[in-house]
Amino acid sequence: MIIQLKSSLTAQQKESILEKIAAIGYQSSEVRTQFAHYLVCVGKKEFDIREIGLMEGIRDIHRVSDPYKLVSKKWRVEDTELDLGDGVVIGRNNLTIIAGPCSIEGEAQIRSTISHLQQHGVRLMRGGVFKPRTSPYAFRGAGIEGLKAYAEHCRAAGIKVVTEVMQVSQVEAMLEYVDIFQVGARNAQNFNLLDALGKIDKAVMLKRGISGTVEELLQAAEYVFANGNEKIILCERGIRTFETIYRNTLDLNAVPILKEKSHLPVIVDPSHGIGLRNHVESMALAAVMAGADGVIMEVHECPERALSDGQQTLHYSEAATLYEKLHKTWELRNSFTKGL
Amino acid sequence: MIIQLKSSLTAQQKESILEKIAAIGYQSSEVRTQFAHYLVCVGKKEFDIREIGLMEGIRDIHRVSDPYKLVSKKWRVEDTELDLGDGVVIGRNNLTIIAGPCSIEGEAQIRSTISHLQQHGVRLMRGGVFKPRTSPYAFRGAGIEGLKAYAEHCRAAGIKVVTEVMQVSQVEAMLEYVDIFQVGARNAQNFNLLDALGKIDKAVMLKRGISGTVEELLQAAEYVFANGNEKIILCERGIRTFETIYRNTLDLNAVPILKEKSHLPVIVDPSHGIGLRNHVESMALAAVMAGADGVIMEVHECPERALSDGQQTLHYSEAATLYEKLHKTWELRNSFTKGL
Amino acid sequence: MIIQLKSSLTAQQKESILEKIAAIGYQSSEVRTQFAHYLVCVGKKEFDIREIGLMEGIRDIHRVSDPYKLVSKKWRVEDTELDLGDGVVIGRNNLTIIAGPCSIEGEAQIRSTISHLQQHGVRLMRGGVFKPRTSPYAFRGAGIEGLKAYAEHCRAAGIKVVTEVMQVSQVEAMLEYVDIFQVGARNAQNFNLLDALGKIDKAVMLKRGISGTVEELLQAAEYVFANGNEKIILCERGIRTFETIYRNTLDLNAVPILKEKSHLPVIVDPSHGIGLRNHVESMALAAVMAGADGVIMEVHECPERALSDGQQTLHYSEAATLYEKLHKTWELRNSFTKGL
Amino acid sequence: MIIQLKSSLTAQQKESILEKIAAIGYQSSEVRTQFAHYLVCVGKKEFDIREIGLMEGIRDIHRVSDPYKLVSKKWRVEDTELDLGDGVVIGRNNLTIIAGPCSIEGEAQIRSTISHLQQHGVRLMRGGVFKPRTSPYAFRGAGIEGLKAYAEHCRAAGIKVVTEVMQVSQVEAMLEYVDIFQVGARNAQNFNLLDALGKIDKAVMLKRGISGTVEELLQAAEYVFANGNEKIILCERGIRTFETIYRNTLDLNAVPILKEKSHLPVIVDPSHGIGLRNHVESMALAAVMAGADGVIMEVHECPERALSDGQQTLHYSEAATLYEKLHKTWELRNSFTKGL
């Protein structure tokens, strides 16, 4: 059960509500986000929801039978729209394209990428500065200095910065420079990191775990929301299966299911999802057709020389063609939802 | 290595070729299909392919490094087109839609389905008469008598019959009535059944195994081809993973990979692939956008009363809308391959 | 619900029972095995089981809530013991060891294997004559002639023949020569083959499917039992997972679960289960400790020269050591169940 | 390549070695642990290892072709033995039993558990104070205060504290109270946490990821070692597969493989590995037989009232019986390795 409280709520009204909830045997968690003030109540007894709904100080009340609550569409039936400023909006009626290299490698690469994105009207750039690597001896990213240069150039160009955060202690240092904090598949259940990202006022993009279920992804989002941050984006990036012919198995089934279960935007990562450059286009277009709000993909001036993930990274020219096809596919899908 | 032989091949020429192959240490299998005559040669030694290619009686010769040979695109670079007669063609420039109930239930249902298909220009009807069921106590299909009624009505309406065959002994009895023999996921590595279907001149649609790899699907096709039947269709229908929120995990990654590796047409089954009626549309459209040559889907006048698979079966009206969207999606995708 | 009928059952008694079952809204299947006569009844209504239980002609009646019925331990609480004759008994208080080559290769190999088995008191020999192979161009087994030689030598030595059957049409031809018909992982849901094996009076060993669930394995066994054959052995042989460092992932969890759910004997195949010769011993011993009734393993005079599966096949000397350790492990486990 | 340096190494000798490594085109990482001083060198060129091995200041040099280096058995061929003090030793010739509740719930529970462990000679107690929970609204553990009480009682009883650490910032606060830091399955690739645990001088037990490969587990251990901590224990705790009849699929194949690939001790967690109380015993005994150095298991005075994981937790009396059986199984296995 989610109780949305009025902004005019008095201390006495709150006390009465909490007493009532306790009386019916429910446990409640208070959630205060950028936008609103909630009580999330968990319990099993049957009771007449109007008993609470009619109390003073309550704006709205909803039963939510899902294991996740605040991210559920059972409560918020309209799709969430995230406004990142400067006209960059994610979700609902907006197609989101995020593109850029796997890893930030240096200023020349940053400038080259931004120039490519600007030329094609792409407003969000991805680029890793902290890289999770299987081996401790591998390249682990350009770090906070790399991020500063990356952010400076993006700001100047009106482009938003999307980058991965790997641990709690990085959040504060990165905060000024990042527009969307990305949580990687290996940290999908790093609950302390999710807690920390719930306490900031920046968008957070959550990648599904390597073998994470749809429900676990939604529960990860619930962590962020329950800590106070409503700006959440979900990302399907492929799961681990028995099939070894591609890097991961992109699970597009998850797209319509996530859109049905949650009001949050859903982005698909076809680069990691199939892991093979020449098939990224097919999977990106299929993702949009399956109902995704956008895609995140790897592009590089010269993928063959990229420090990581070159085999799944598009050349600028390939990416340019794909941007155009994505827009056309988006238009066709929208024409369907408006009726034939 | 695949050697395509001339139709004018003499016994003496053949003997010389076989001697030459043996001399270089290769093993050869002779394959004679509806359309041509081949030698498939397997071995590891390096040699100059022209030594054989220039011999009398040989039309063409190709190295194929894949573990499968005759179904590989390394040898036959153009997509295969299957002509089923009466203007029904599968593959290459044709969008294939196969629709119908999970199980044939009776004449009224057959007539109703055909009427629905005719109204929307769908030329292929699916319908099971032999049903693989987990429990021995469940309904196991209308059998050969059901097939006869089904085929009779389809023939009269110019509609092709697509139905599952479960064992070798059924092939002969079904032959007269079936246009496309479907091999189910549970029989994906029933090699004796594949051998038998390689000896007939009817199209065969091979479903990927429940946890079958892409390579195993192509090897199953190789069994059919190597026994003499080139009329093969591949079908992605979802794999078994850890995710339980949907029936199967539709693996659309497999679509561009299969199209890259093989010249055979690729059909997708979104009904089994997600197993939830309200998401069949999304996955069907995504499949076409990913590069599929068509879809096979379950429709029923009243899915709630269907004897099997009702929860993933579309109502006629839902299907009608989807047919139209499939055609529009197909057109868009084709416009892409012709350049923007 | 399972109704065990008296052997003295009259036609009139049977009719009365069937009428009663129909009256309470249940569907019944009549099952007549080598040993007994049953009615398996499936339905959902609540009723007083004594209403039926007290009728004439009924020996016993049991509710079974599992999806499988006759193979469930809810009905038959004591472990099944299979007597193959000549003092070879499987299940309950007997440790079963089945050993032999992957494929029968010739008479010399048969004689050598039998001599090895006799030396160590092993009474069951495995050996494939029909081999399921991924590629149509691979060696597919010595066939029925190979089986005849294999059976002849085994009979002379008092050793039982365990071999794989791949299709219905082979059952009759093999019947005379086989003591245990093995159904391979790829045929785990070949329901027609299971039906056919239910109609003979020979033991059947069912391998779990490549990605088969425990419940699917028990349902496969239900097929055989429901067709009239109670002589069934279950076999865990490893499942397909994301892990590629071994051939399959041997799922020993399945052993105590199968022993809890079913009265049938459970055999483990460590050779396929891990696929690496030097670890077969560890997994064989672990299987016995987990509660298995025995193991089936690959041995060969010279694994390096075996026609198939050499990398997971034990040398005679390695096998000899393992037989001894298996017996000691079996004794220890038995001492536990008798209390410390 | 691993170069073990002499403790007498001079700055000048080190410089010469580093110059030599750079000259042959290898990258080197310097690793200084509690016990020794190494250079781990990664590169692809062929060269005569003696060129380096004979230089001043080098104690030993080894080629290691595995992707992980310091944890590989290719370099350190003898099993590692971890001495935790007070006669508690893990690995090599020692059977390790770790038992205790899923979560620390209070002082009474701590005292009760310790009394049970002492009675049966168990020297290591598990107990979570920081709990990773799928839902943000669930009980998240007794925290650092719970840990202090837990450690105080353990110290008094000569029992070692094994507990999970979830994030970098907890390491320092926990350091004084913990004997073995456990890294949970969800943090198996939390590389920052692994880095931090490499910088302390306490034992670290790494659980395999939910769908982690054996190689990923070894790479996680490499992170800890490469940061300076050699005190590492590996733990198999079940993987996520398609099978839903048990909580996880305990992968005992991993045990002999890990023992072959690495010199580190391997512990198995049968409680999470099967997740069903009545089968924990079978899997614990099987684990020892498969070659494990010990087990970690959940026990509770009253599992039905436990705050978490009650369904897989043993009663004291069940645990007591199991300890005895584990010792007998361990003795039998040891008798095997000493020859029959």
PDB file of N, CA and C in Angstrom, chain C residues 152-219:
ATOM      1  N   GLU C 152      25.582 -61.320 -27.074  1.00  0.00           N
ATOM      2  CA  GLU C 152      26.007 -62.718 -27.019  1.00  0.00           C
ATOM      3  C   GLU C 152      27.132 -62.913 -25.989  1.00  0.00           C
ATOM      4  N   HIS C 153      28.131 -62.028 -26.053  1.00  0.00           N
ATOM      5  CA  HIS C 153      29.253 -62.130 -25.119  1.00  0.00           C
ATOM      6  C   HIS C 153      28.796 -61.840 -23.680  1.00  0.00           C
ATOM      7  N   CYS C 154      27.903 -60.867 -23.517  1.00  0.00           N
ATOM      8  CA  CYS C 154      27.417 -60.542 -22.174  1.00  0.00           C
ATOM      9  C   CYS C 154      26.659 -61.726 -21.573  1.00  0.00           C
ATOM     10  N   ARG C 155      25.757 -62.300 -22.371  1.00  0.00           N
ATOM     11  CA  ARG C 155      24.976 -63.439 -21.877  1.00  0.00           C
ATOM     12  C   ARG C 155      25.894 -64.551 -21.374  1.00  0.00           C
ATOM     13  N   ALA C 156      26.906 -64.828 -22.173  1.00  0.00           N
ATOM     14  CA  ALA C 156      27.839 -65.901 -21.807  1.00  0.00           C
ATOM     15  C   ALA C 156      28.547 -65.601 -20.489  1.00  0.00           C
ATOM     16  N   ALA C 157      28.705 -64.316 -20.196  1.00  0.00           N
ATOM     17  CA  ALA C 157      29.451 -63.927 -18.995  1.00  0.00           C
ATOM     18  C   ALA C 157      28.548 -63.577 -17.825  1.00  0.00           C
ATOM     19  N   GLY C 158      27.233 -63.726 -18.015  1.00  0.00           N
ATOM     20  CA  GLY C 158      26.304 -63.377 -16.936  1.00  0.00           C
ATOM     21  C   GLY C 158      26.237 -61.885 -16.675  1.00  0.00           C
ATOM     22  N   ILE C 159      26.507 -61.094 -17.712  1.00  0.00           N
ATOM     23  CA  ILE C 159      26.505 -59.625 -17.579  1.00  0.00           C
ATOM     24  C   ILE C 159      25.305 -59.051 -18.326  1.00  0.00           C
ATOM     25  N   LYS C 160      24.701 -58.008 -17.743  1.00  0.00           N
ATOM     26  CA  LYS C 160      23.497 -57.420 -18.327  1.00  0.00           C
ATOM     27  C   LYS C 160      23.854 -56.334 -19.330  1.00  0.00           C
ATOM     28  N   VAL C 161      23.033 -56.231 -20.374  1.00  0.00           N
ATOM     29  CA  VAL C 161      23.263 -55.298 -21.479  1.00  0.00           C
ATOM     30  C   VAL C 161      22.455 -54.016 -21.273  1.00  0.00           C
ATOM     31  N   VAL C 162      23.162 -52.887 -21.194  1.00  0.00           N
ATOM     32  CA  VAL C 162      22.534 -51.575 -21.062  1.00  0.00           C
ATOM     33  C   VAL C 162      22.881 -50.774 -22.309  1.00  0.00           C
ATOM     34  N   THR C 163      21.878 -50.359 -23.082  1.00  0.00           N
ATOM     35  CA  THR C 163      22.193 -49.651 -24.323  1.00  0.00           C
ATOM     36  C   THR C 163      21.063 -48.715 -24.721  1.00  0.00           C
ATOM     37  N   GLU C 164      21.424 -47.698 -25.495  1.00  0.00           N
ATOM     38  CA  GLU C 164      20.459 -46.659 -25.842  1.00  0.00           C
ATOM     39  C   GLU C 164      19.591 -47.052 -27.032  1.00  0.00           C
ATOM     40  N   VAL C 165      18.291 -46.748 -26.891  1.00  0.00           N
ATOM     41  CA  VAL C 165      17.354 -46.905 -28.001  1.00  0.00           C
ATOM     42  C   VAL C 165      16.968 -45.513 -28.448  1.00  0.00           C
ATOM     43  N   MET C 166      16.926 -45.288 -29.774  1.00  0.00           N
ATOM     44  CA  MET C 166      16.673 -43.943 -30.255  1.00  0.00           C
ATOM     45  C   MET C 166      15.306 -43.742 -30.879  1.00  0.00           C
ATOM     46  N   GLN C 167      14.673 -44.834 -31.328  1.00  0.00           N
ATOM     47  CA  GLN C 167      13.366 -44.631 -31.951  1.00  0.00           C
ATOM     48  C   GLN C 167      12.501 -45.872 -31.805  1.00  0.00           C
ATOM     49  N   VAL C 168      11.209 -45.638 -31.952  1.00  0.00           N
ATOM     50  CA  VAL C 168      10.208 -46.685 -31.748  1.00  0.00           C
ATOM     51  C   VAL C 168      10.513 -47.929 -32.562  1.00  0.00           C
ATOM     52  N   SER C 169      10.881 -47.738 -33.812  1.00  0.00           N
ATOM     53  CA  SER C 169      11.042 -48.898 -34.684  1.00  0.00           C
ATOM     54  C   SER C 169      12.202 -49.798 -34.260  1.00  0.00           C
ATOM     55  N   GLN C 170      13.116 -49.270 -33.414  1.00  0.00           N
ATOM     56  CA  GLN C 170      14.235 -50.114 -32.948  1.00  0.00           C
ATOM     57  C   GLN C 170      13.832 -51.030 -31.785  1.00  0.00           C
ATOM     58  N   VAL C 171      12.775 -50.675 -31.084  1.00  0.00           N
ATOM     59  CA  VAL C 171      12.455 -51.376 -29.835  1.00  0.00           C
ATOM     60  C   VAL C 171      12.301 -52.874 -30.065  1.00  0.00           C
ATOM     61  N   GLU C 172      11.502 -53.245 -31.045  1.00  0.00           N
ATOM     62  CA  GLU C 172      11.236 -54.665 -31.271  1.00  0.00           C
ATOM     63  C   GLU C 172      12.498 -55.411 -31.681  1.00  0.00           C
ATOM     64  N   ALA C 173      13.265 -54.793 -32.584  1.00  0.00           N
ATOM     65  CA  ALA C 173      14.494 -55.453 -33.053  1.00  0.00           C
ATOM     66  C   ALA C 173      15.507 -55.647 -31.922  1.00  0.00           C
ATOM     67  N   MET C 174      15.512 -54.734 -30.974  1.00  0.00           N
ATOM     68  CA  MET C 174      16.504 -54.781 -29.895  1.00  0.00           C
ATOM     69  C   MET C 174      16.049 -55.651 -28.724  1.00  0.00           C
ATOM     70  N   LEU C 175      14.749 -55.893 -28.649  1.00  0.00           N
ATOM     71  CA  LEU C 175      14.135 -56.438 -27.432  1.00  0.00           C
ATOM     72  C   LEU C 175      14.852 -57.678 -26.887  1.00  0.00           C
ATOM     73  N   GLU C 176      15.167 -58.585 -27.782  1.00  0.00           N
ATOM     74  CA  GLU C 176      15.763 -59.850 -27.374  1.00  0.00           C
ATOM     75  C   GLU C 176      17.147 -59.678 -26.746  1.00  0.00           C
ATOM     76  N   TYR C 177      17.833 -58.613 -27.135  1.00  0.00           N
ATOM     77  CA  TYR C 177      19.253 -58.488 -26.771  1.00  0.00           C
ATOM     78  C   TYR C 177      19.550 -57.544 -25.606  1.00  0.00           C
ATOM     79  N   VAL C 178      18.537 -56.811 -25.190  1.00  0.00           N
ATOM     80  CA  VAL C 178      18.789 -55.730 -24.237  1.00  0.00           C
ATOM     81  C   VAL C 178      18.195 -56.064 -22.871  1.00  0.00           C
ATOM     82  N   ASP C 179      18.915 -55.712 -21.808  1.00  0.00           N
ATOM     83  CA  ASP C 179      18.371 -55.858 -20.460  1.00  0.00           C
ATOM     84  C   ASP C 179      17.858 -54.529 -19.917  1.00  0.00           C
ATOM     85  N   ILE C 180      18.572 -53.450 -20.208  1.00  0.00           N
ATOM     86  CA  ILE C 180      18.076 -52.118 -19.826  1.00  0.00           C
ATOM     87  C   ILE C 180      18.133 -51.212 -21.053  1.00  0.00           C
ATOM     88  N   PHE C 181      16.954 -50.750 -21.478  1.00  0.00           N
ATOM     89  CA  PHE C 181      16.867 -49.792 -22.572  1.00  0.00           C
ATOM     90  C   PHE C 181      17.136 -48.398 -21.998  1.00  0.00           C
ATOM     91  N   GLN C 182      18.121 -47.747 -22.542  1.00  0.00           N
ATOM     92  CA  GLN C 182      18.453 -46.398 -22.071  1.00  0.00           C
ATOM     93  C   GLN C 182      17.833 -45.375 -23.025  1.00  0.00           C
ATOM     94  N   VAL C 183      17.158 -44.367 -22.457  1.00  0.00           N
ATOM     95  CA  VAL C 183      16.635 -43.266 -23.269  1.00  0.00           C
ATOM     96  C   VAL C 183      17.534 -42.069 -23.024  1.00  0.00           C
ATOM     97  N   GLY C 184      18.131 -41.543 -24.089  1.00  0.00           N
ATOM     98  CA  GLY C 184      19.122 -40.478 -23.961  1.00  0.00           C
ATOM     99  C   GLY C 184      18.510 -39.124 -23.653  1.00  0.00           C
ATOM    100  N   ALA C 185      19.376 -38.192 -23.257  1.00  0.00           N
ATOM    101  CA  ALA C 185      18.939 -36.852 -22.863  1.00  0.00           C
ATOM    102  C   ALA C 185      18.175 -36.149 -23.983  1.00  0.00           C
ATOM    103  N   ARG C 186      18.570 -36.381 -25.221  1.00  0.00           N
ATOM    104  CA  ARG C 186      17.913 -35.707 -26.352  1.00  0.00           C
ATOM    105  C   ARG C 186      16.522 -36.274 -26.632  1.00  0.00           C
ATOM    106  N   ASN C 187      16.264 -37.488 -26.148  1.00  0.00           N
ATOM    107  CA  ASN C 187      14.950 -38.095 -26.332  1.00  0.00           C
ATOM    108  C   ASN C 187      14.119 -38.067 -25.053  1.00  0.00           C
ATOM    109  N   ALA C 188      14.530 -37.246 -24.100  1.00  0.00           N
ATOM    110  CA  ALA C 188      13.882 -37.255 -22.785  1.00  0.00           C
ATOM    111  C   ALA C 188      12.398 -36.915 -22.870  1.00  0.00           C
ATOM    112  N   GLN C 189      11.998 -36.195 -23.916  1.00  0.00           N
ATOM    113  CA  GLN C 189      10.579 -35.891 -24.090  1.00  0.00           C
ATOM    114  C   GLN C 189      10.082 -36.388 -25.446  1.00  0.00           C
ATOM    115  N   ASN C 190      10.667 -37.487 -25.895  1.00  0.00           N
ATOM    116  CA  ASN C 190      10.171 -38.167 -27.097  1.00  0.00           C
ATOM    117  C   ASN C 190       9.048 -39.083 -26.608  1.00  0.00           C
ATOM    118  N   PHE C 191       7.842 -38.525 -26.568  1.00  0.00           N
ATOM    119  CA  PHE C 191       6.739 -39.205 -25.880  1.00  0.00           C
ATOM    120  C   PHE C 191       6.319 -40.487 -26.578  1.00  0.00           C
ATOM    121  N   ASN C 192       6.481 -40.552 -27.894  1.00  0.00           N
ATOM    122  CA  ASN C 192       6.136 -41.779 -28.600  1.00  0.00           C
ATOM    123  C   ASN C 192       7.078 -42.908 -28.218  1.00  0.00           C
ATOM    124  N   LEU C 193       8.345 -42.585 -28.066  1.00  0.00           N
ATOM    125  CA  LEU C 193       9.313 -43.597 -27.649  1.00  0.00           C
ATOM    126  C   LEU C 193       8.999 -44.063 -26.217  1.00  0.00           C
ATOM    127  N   LEU C 194       8.624 -43.117 -25.353  1.00  0.00           N
ATOM    128  CA  LEU C 194       8.274 -43.487 -23.977  1.00  0.00           C
ATOM    129  C   LEU C 194       7.038 -44.389 -23.957  1.00  0.00           C
ATOM    130  N   ASP C 195       6.061 -44.036 -24.791  1.00  0.00           N
ATOM    131  CA  ASP C 195       4.871 -44.896 -24.909  1.00  0.00           C
ATOM    132  C   ASP C 195       5.278 -46.324 -25.279  1.00  0.00           C
ATOM    133  N   ALA C 196       6.132 -46.430 -26.297  1.00  0.00           N
ATOM    134  CA  ALA C 196       6.528 -47.753 -26.796  1.00  0.00           C
ATOM    135  C   ALA C 196       7.274 -48.548 -25.723  1.00  0.00           C
ATOM    136  N   LEU C 197       8.123 -47.884 -24.970  1.00  0.00           N
ATOM    137  CA  LEU C 197       8.885 -48.575 -23.927  1.00  0.00           C
ATOM    138  C   LEU C 197       7.998 -48.952 -22.748  1.00  0.00           C
ATOM    139  N   GLY C 198       6.846 -48.334 -22.666  1.00  0.00           N
ATOM    140  CA  GLY C 198       5.894 -48.696 -21.629  1.00  0.00           C
ATOM    141  C   GLY C 198       5.153 -49.993 -21.963  1.00  0.00           C
ATOM    142  N   LYS C 199       5.278 -50.429 -23.184  1.00  0.00           N
ATOM    143  CA  LYS C 199       4.520 -51.613 -23.611  1.00  0.00           C
ATOM    144  C   LYS C 199       5.362 -52.881 -23.598  1.00  0.00           C
ATOM    145  N   ILE C 200       6.629 -52.766 -23.165  1.00  0.00           N
ATOM    146  CA  ILE C 200       7.478 -53.959 -23.105  1.00  0.00           C
ATOM    147  C   ILE C 200       7.768 -54.316 -21.653  1.00  0.00           C
ATOM    148  N   ASP C 201       8.324 -55.525 -21.467  1.00  0.00           N
ATOM    149  CA  ASP C 201       8.643 -55.975 -20.114  1.00  0.00           C
ATOM    150  C   ASP C 201      10.161 -56.032 -19.903  1.00  0.00           C
ATOM    151  N   LYS C 202      10.813 -54.910 -20.190  1.00  0.00           N
ATOM    152  CA  LYS C 202      12.254 -54.799 -19.948  1.00  0.00           C
ATOM    153  C   LYS C 202      12.485 -53.497 -19.168  1.00  0.00           C
ATOM    154  N   ALA C 203      13.563 -53.465 -18.405  1.00  0.00           N
ATOM    155  CA  ALA C 203      13.861 -52.233 -17.645  1.00  0.00           C
ATOM    156  C   ALA C 203      14.211 -51.084 -18.591  1.00  0.00           C
ATOM    157  N   VAL C 204      13.845 -49.877 -18.165  1.00  0.00           N
ATOM    158  CA  VAL C 204      14.085 -48.673 -18.960  1.00  0.00           C
ATOM    159  C   VAL C 204      14.806 -47.658 -18.072  1.00  0.00           C
ATOM    160  N   MET C 205      15.937 -47.152 -18.546  1.00  0.00           N
ATOM    161  CA  MET C 205      16.646 -46.102 -17.790  1.00  0.00           C
ATOM    162  C   MET C 205      16.469 -44.776 -18.519  1.00  0.00           C
ATOM    163  N   LEU C 206      15.852 -43.803 -17.826  1.00  0.00           N
ATOM    164  CA  LEU C 206      15.531 -42.517 -18.436  1.00  0.00           C
ATOM    165  C   LEU C 206      16.539 -41.466 -18.017  1.00  0.00           C
ATOM    166  N   LYS C 207      17.265 -40.927 -18.978  1.00  0.00           N
ATOM    167  CA  LYS C 207      18.177 -39.827 -18.669  1.00  0.00           C
ATOM    168  C   LYS C 207      17.387 -38.527 -18.621  1.00  0.00           C
ATOM    169  N   ARG C 208      17.773 -37.678 -17.699  1.00  0.00           N
ATOM    170  CA  ARG C 208      17.180 -36.354 -17.610  1.00  0.00           C
ATOM    171  C   ARG C 208      17.513 -35.568 -18.881  1.00  0.00           C
ATOM    172  N   GLY C 209      16.608 -34.748 -19.340  1.00  0.00           N
ATOM    173  CA  GLY C 209      16.836 -33.952 -20.549  1.00  0.00           C
ATOM    174  C   GLY C 209      17.973 -32.955 -20.370  1.00  0.00           C
ATOM    175  N   ILE C 210      18.496 -32.473 -21.492  1.00  0.00           N
ATOM    176  CA  ILE C 210      19.642 -31.556 -21.475  1.00  0.00           C
ATOM    177  C   ILE C 210      19.333 -30.335 -20.616  1.00  0.00           C
ATOM    178  N   SER C 211      18.105 -29.846 -20.700  1.00  0.00           N
ATOM    179  CA  SER C 211      17.687 -28.814 -19.754  1.00  0.00           C
ATOM    180  C   SER C 211      16.343 -29.223 -19.164  1.00  0.00           C
ATOM    181  N   GLY C 212      16.250 -30.495 -18.845  1.00  0.00           N
ATOM    182  CA  GLY C 212      14.998 -31.014 -18.298  1.00  0.00           C
ATOM    183  C   GLY C 212      14.888 -30.738 -16.808  1.00  0.00           C
ATOM    184  N   THR C 213      13.688 -30.456 -16.354  1.00  0.00           N
ATOM    185  CA  THR C 213      13.495 -30.286 -14.923  1.00  0.00           C
ATOM    186  C   THR C 213      13.304 -31.650 -14.266  1.00  0.00           C
ATOM    187  N   VAL C 214      13.435 -31.662 -12.962  1.00  0.00           N
ATOM    188  CA  VAL C 214      13.188 -32.873 -12.190  1.00  0.00           C
ATOM    189  C   VAL C 214      11.754 -33.354 -12.431  1.00  0.00           C
ATOM    190  N   GLU C 215      10.829 -32.419 -12.487  1.00  0.00           N
ATOM    191  CA  GLU C 215       9.438 -32.813 -12.705  1.00  0.00           C
ATOM    192  C   GLU C 215       9.232 -33.411 -14.095  1.00  0.00           C
ATOM    193  N   GLU C 216       9.907 -32.866 -15.102  1.00  0.00           N
ATOM    194  CA  GLU C 216       9.781 -33.439 -16.445  1.00  0.00           C
ATOM    195  C   GLU C 216      10.334 -34.862 -16.493  1.00  0.00           C
ATOM    196  N   LEU C 217      11.395 -35.116 -15.756  1.00  0.00           N
ATOM    197  CA  LEU C 217      11.956 -36.471 -15.703  1.00  0.00           C
ATOM    198  C   LEU C 217      10.936 -37.434 -15.084  1.00  0.00           C
ATOM    199  N   LEU C 218      10.288 -36.982 -14.032  1.00  0.00           N
ATOM    200  CA  LEU C 218       9.300 -37.843 -13.387  1.00  0.00           C
ATOM    201  C   LEU C 218       8.073 -38.041 -14.284  1.00  0.00           C
ATOM    202  N   GLN C 219       7.717 -37.029 -15.051  1.00  0.00           N
ATOM    203  CA  GLN C 219       6.599 -37.183 -15.980  1.00  0.00           C
ATOM    204  C   GLN C 219       6.966 -38.144 -17.116  1.00  0.00           C
TER     205      GLN C 219
END
